[in-house]
């Protein structure tokens, strides 16, 4: 299997009250095509920081991130943006849907920005909304959807441009237990159906157990979890 995401020796240090605070201390991780990996760790351990670096939203102080074999450290801002748009899908704890657009239009948006025709974007968006069980809600605005439905729209949107990698940061952390279970099932079903690799930060051990493998982030370093 080939690595679609390779993180090597990544370090990230912030300054707090005039003193350095090490968040990531030489983190390395490879994610193979189609592989789903859980990222576990307590709040404040650096999971979000690692996902931001993996998604080229943030630069590490040291180390390298490769997306499909392409090193990112020396890429321009524009080149990094293109990789994020075409190869990476993001699912956050909060859905970040555009309130003035319907569910269908929210899912279409990344495809239209990437230059796909309106007709093809509609077809793909309808397919994705059907995959997450929202065919009957595609004309609704976010304000007309429940929290779980909004998050399922966000999952469909993340898959819009057929990314090679999904990065999910506590995607059900803002939902009640029953809703979180439904949303996570939709997420895993959609990712597996698309054959996409995924790195999913979660506190839920049951969710973690359903993934291919898990790693734990503690004291700035990653360790495998059995």
Short mmCIF file of C-alpha atoms in Angstrom, two decimals:
data_model
loop_
_atom_site.label_atom_id
_atom_site.label_comp_id
_atom_site.label_asym_id
_atom_site.label_seq_id
_atom_site.Cartn_x
_atom_site.Cartn_y
_atom_site.Cartn_z
CA UNK A 1 0.00 0.00 0.00
CA UNK A 2 1.20 3.51 -0.77
CA UNK A 3 1.25 6.34 1.76
CA UNK A 4 -1.05 9.20 0.84
CA UNK A 5 0.02 11.14 3.94
CA UNK A 6 3.51 10.96 5.44
CA UNK A 7 4.40 13.10 8.45
CA UNK A 8 8.08 12.99 9.38
CA UNK A 9 9.74 14.44 12.47
CA UNK A 10 7.20 17.24 12.86
CA UNK A 11 7.83 19.69 15.67
CA UNK A 12 5.57 22.55 16.72
CA UNK A 13 6.38 25.05 19.44
CA UNK A 14 4.31 28.02 20.57
CA UNK A 15 5.30 30.89 22.82
CA UNK A 16 3.24 31.25 25.96
CA UNK A 17 3.90 34.02 28.48
CA UNK A 18 7.26 34.56 26.84
CA UNK A 19 8.29 30.92 27.20
CA UNK A 20 8.39 28.14 24.58
CA UNK A 21 5.67 25.52 24.80
CA UNK A 22 6.39 22.30 22.90
CA UNK A 23 3.20 20.81 21.46
CA UNK A 24 4.62 18.31 18.97
CA UNK A 25 8.04 16.79 19.55
CA UNK A 26 9.19 14.88 16.50
CA UNK A 27 5.89 13.33 15.40
CA UNK A 28 5.95 10.84 12.52
CA UNK A 29 2.96 9.08 10.98
CA UNK A 30 2.08 7.45 7.66
CA UNK A 31 -1.44 6.97 6.36
CA UNK A 32 -1.95 4.47 3.56
CA UNK A 33 -4.51 4.70 0.79
CA UNK A 34 -7.92 3.70 2.10
CA UNK A 35 -6.70 3.35 5.69
CA UNK A 36 -8.69 4.79 8.60
CA UNK A 37 -6.63 5.77 11.65
CA UNK A 38 -7.87 7.09 14.98
CA UNK A 39 -5.98 9.87 16.77
CA UNK A 40 -6.52 9.76 20.52
CA UNK A 41 -5.28 11.99 23.30
CA UNK A 42 -6.50 14.27 26.07
CA UNK A 43 -7.70 17.81 25.42
CA UNK A 44 -4.73 20.09 24.86
CA UNK A 45 -2.46 17.28 23.72
CA UNK A 46 -2.03 18.78 20.25
CA UNK A 47 -4.46 16.71 18.16
CA UNK A 48 -5.90 19.76 16.40
CA UNK A 49 -2.44 21.18 15.80
CA UNK A 50 -1.32 17.92 14.22
CA UNK A 51 -4.39 17.82 11.98
CA UNK A 52 -3.84 21.44 10.93
CA UNK A 53 -0.25 20.64 10.00
CA UNK A 54 -1.28 17.45 8.19
CA UNK A 55 -3.85 19.47 6.25
CA UNK A 56 -1.32 22.18 5.30
CA UNK A 57 -3.24 24.79 7.27
CA UNK A 58 -0.27 25.41 9.55
CA UNK A 59 3.50 25.19 9.18
CA UNK A 60 5.56 23.10 11.60
CA UNK A 61 8.74 24.49 13.15
CA UNK A 62 10.58 21.45 11.82
CA UNK A 63 9.81 18.26 9.92
CA UNK A 64 8.01 17.48 6.69
CA UNK A 65 4.51 16.64 5.47
CA UNK A 66 4.14 14.75 2.21
CA UNK A 67 0.81 14.47 0.40
CA UNK A 68 0.80 11.67 -2.18
CA UNK A 69 4.59 11.69 -2.17
CA UNK A 70 4.89 15.45 -2.65
CA UNK A 71 6.82 17.33 0.02
CA UNK A 72 5.03 20.47 1.18
CA UNK A 73 7.62 22.48 3.12
CA UNK A 74 8.85 24.48 0.13
CA UNK A 75 5.50 24.87 -1.63
CA UNK A 76 4.00 28.28 -2.22
CA UNK A 77 0.80 29.35 -0.48
CA UNK A 78 -1.08 28.89 -3.77
CA UNK A 79 0.27 25.37 -4.25
CA UNK A 80 -0.72 24.43 -0.71
CA UNK A 81 -4.20 25.81 -1.32
CA UNK A 82 -4.61 23.68 -4.44
CA UNK A 83 -3.60 20.54 -2.54
CA UNK A 84 -6.07 21.32 0.23
CA UNK A 85 -8.83 21.91 -2.30
CA UNK A 86 -8.20 18.87 -4.47
CA UNK A 87 -6.71 16.22 -2.20
CA UNK A 88 -7.85 16.84 1.38
CA UNK A 89 -11.28 16.96 2.97
CA UNK A 90 -11.88 18.48 6.41
CA UNK A 91 -14.58 17.67 8.94
CA UNK A 92 -14.59 19.83 12.07
CA UNK A 93 -16.44 19.66 15.38
CA UNK A 94 -18.61 22.54 14.14
CA UNK A 95 -20.08 22.19 10.66
CA UNK A 96 -19.22 25.67 9.27
CA UNK A 97 -22.00 25.50 6.69
CA UNK A 98 -22.94 28.65 4.78
CA UNK A 99 -26.28 29.71 6.22
CA UNK A 100 -27.68 31.36 3.09
CA UNK A 101 -27.27 28.23 0.95
CA UNK A 102 -29.23 24.97 0.97
CA UNK A 103 -27.72 21.64 1.93
CA UNK A 104 -27.33 20.79 -1.75
CA UNK A 105 -25.67 24.13 -2.53
CA UNK A 106 -23.27 23.77 0.42
CA UNK A 107 -22.11 20.40 -0.90
CA UNK A 108 -21.84 21.75 -4.45
CA UNK A 109 -19.71 24.73 -3.41
CA UNK A 110 -16.25 23.05 -3.33
CA UNK A 111 -16.90 21.45 -6.72
CA UNK A 112 -17.99 24.72 -8.33
CA UNK A 113 -14.90 26.46 -6.89
CA UNK A 114 -12.77 23.67 -8.40
CA UNK A 115 -14.34 24.33 -11.80
CA UNK A 116 -16.79 21.44 -12.11
CA UNK A 117 -19.88 22.17 -14.18
CA UNK A 118 -23.12 22.94 -12.37
CA UNK A 119 -24.81 19.81 -13.74
CA UNK A 120 -22.02 17.48 -12.60
CA UNK A 121 -21.79 19.23 -9.22
CA UNK A 122 -25.53 18.73 -8.67
CA UNK A 123 -25.30 15.04 -9.56
CA UNK A 124 -22.35 14.45 -7.24
CA UNK A 125 -23.89 16.48 -4.39
CA UNK A 126 -27.17 14.56 -4.62
CA UNK A 127 -25.26 11.27 -4.52
CA UNK A 128 -23.31 12.32 -1.42
CA UNK A 129 -26.38 13.61 0.42
CA UNK A 130 -28.13 10.33 -0.35
CA UNK A 131 -25.13 8.46 1.09
CA UNK A 132 -25.56 10.28 4.41
CA UNK A 133 -29.34 9.85 4.41
CA UNK A 134 -30.35 13.41 3.58
CA UNK A 135 -31.99 13.17 0.15
CA UNK A 136 -35.22 14.61 1.50
CA UNK A 137 -33.42 17.53 3.16
CA UNK A 138 -31.29 18.78 0.27
CA UNK A 139 -33.36 21.94 -0.30
CA UNK A 140 -33.28 22.95 3.37
CA UNK A 141 -31.12 25.74 4.78
CA UNK A 142 -28.77 24.88 7.68
CA UNK A 143 -31.11 26.69 10.10
CA UNK A 144 -33.82 24.21 9.12
CA UNK A 145 -31.65 21.19 9.90
CA UNK A 146 -30.85 19.52 13.21
CA UNK A 147 -27.30 19.53 14.55
CA UNK A 148 -26.74 15.98 13.38
CA UNK A 149 -28.12 16.73 9.93
CA UNK A 150 -25.89 19.77 9.62
CA UNK A 151 -22.85 17.67 10.46
CA UNK A 152 -23.85 15.03 7.90
CA UNK A 153 -24.06 17.80 5.27
CA UNK A 154 -20.54 18.83 6.33
CA UNK A 155 -19.37 15.24 5.83
CA UNK A 156 -20.87 15.17 2.33
CA UNK A 157 -19.22 18.51 1.56
CA UNK A 158 -15.82 17.21 2.72
CA UNK A 159 -16.10 14.36 0.20
CA UNK A 160 -17.22 16.59 -2.67
CA UNK A 161 -13.95 16.76 -4.61
CA UNK A 162 -13.11 13.07 -4.05
CA UNK A 163 -10.19 13.79 -1.72
CA UNK A 164 -7.49 11.21 -1.09
CA UNK A 165 -7.45 12.12 2.62
CA UNK A 166 -10.11 13.07 5.17
CA UNK A 167 -9.00 14.86 8.33
CA UNK A 168 -11.69 14.87 11.02
CA UNK A 169 -11.28 16.81 14.27
CA UNK A 170 -13.71 15.51 16.93
CA UNK A 171 -16.48 15.42 14.30
CA UNK A 172 -19.16 14.42 16.83
CA UNK A 173 -17.83 16.33 19.83
CA UNK A 174 -20.66 18.88 19.74
CA UNK A 175 -23.49 16.33 19.54
CA UNK A 176 -25.45 14.26 22.03
CA UNK A 177 -24.57 10.58 22.28
CA UNK A 178 -27.36 9.18 20.10
CA UNK A 179 -26.88 11.79 17.38
CA UNK A 180 -23.10 11.38 17.53
CA UNK A 181 -23.47 7.65 16.87
CA UNK A 182 -25.61 8.25 13.78
CA UNK A 183 -23.25 10.90 12.43
CA UNK A 184 -20.15 8.77 13.01
CA UNK A 185 -21.77 5.81 11.23
CA UNK A 186 -22.52 8.10 8.29
CA UNK A 187 -18.95 9.38 8.30
CA UNK A 188 -17.35 5.92 8.37
CA UNK A 189 -19.76 4.52 5.78
CA UNK A 190 -19.09 7.42 3.42
CA UNK A 191 -15.32 7.28 3.83
CA UNK A 192 -15.18 3.53 3.29
CA UNK A 193 -17.55 3.78 0.34
CA UNK A 194 -15.30 6.33 -1.33
CA UNK A 195 -12.09 4.41 -0.52
CA UNK A 196 -10.61 7.49 1.13
CA UNK A 197 -7.91 7.47 3.80
CA UNK A 198 -8.85 9.17 7.06
CA UNK A 199 -7.21 10.48 10.22
CA UNK A 200 -9.93 10.96 12.84
CA UNK A 201 -9.33 12.67 16.19
CA UNK A 202 -11.82 11.30 18.70
CA UNK A 203 -12.36 10.71 22.41
CA UNK A 204 -14.77 7.87 21.69
CA UNK A 205 -13.16 4.48 22.31
CA UNK A 206 -15.98 2.64 20.52
CA UNK A 207 -15.40 4.73 17.42
CA UNK A 208 -11.66 4.15 17.69
CA UNK A 209 -12.22 0.39 17.91
CA UNK A 210 -14.02 0.42 14.54
CA UNK A 211 -11.02 1.95 12.75
CA UNK A 212 -8.08 0.12 11.18
CA UNK A 213 -5.66 1.25 13.88
CA UNK A 214 -5.17 3.98 16.45
CA UNK A 215 -2.34 6.16 17.69
CA UNK A 216 -2.18 8.15 20.90
CA UNK A 217 -0.70 11.63 21.27
CA UNK A 218 0.90 12.21 24.68
CA UNK A 219 3.62 14.65 25.71
CA UNK A 220 4.04 15.69 22.11
CA UNK A 221 4.75 12.21 20.77
CA UNK A 222 2.74 9.52 19.03
CA UNK A 223 2.48 5.95 20.24
CA UNK A 224 0.54 3.04 18.71
CA UNK A 225 -2.53 1.88 20.62
CA UNK A 226 -3.50 -1.76 20.51
#
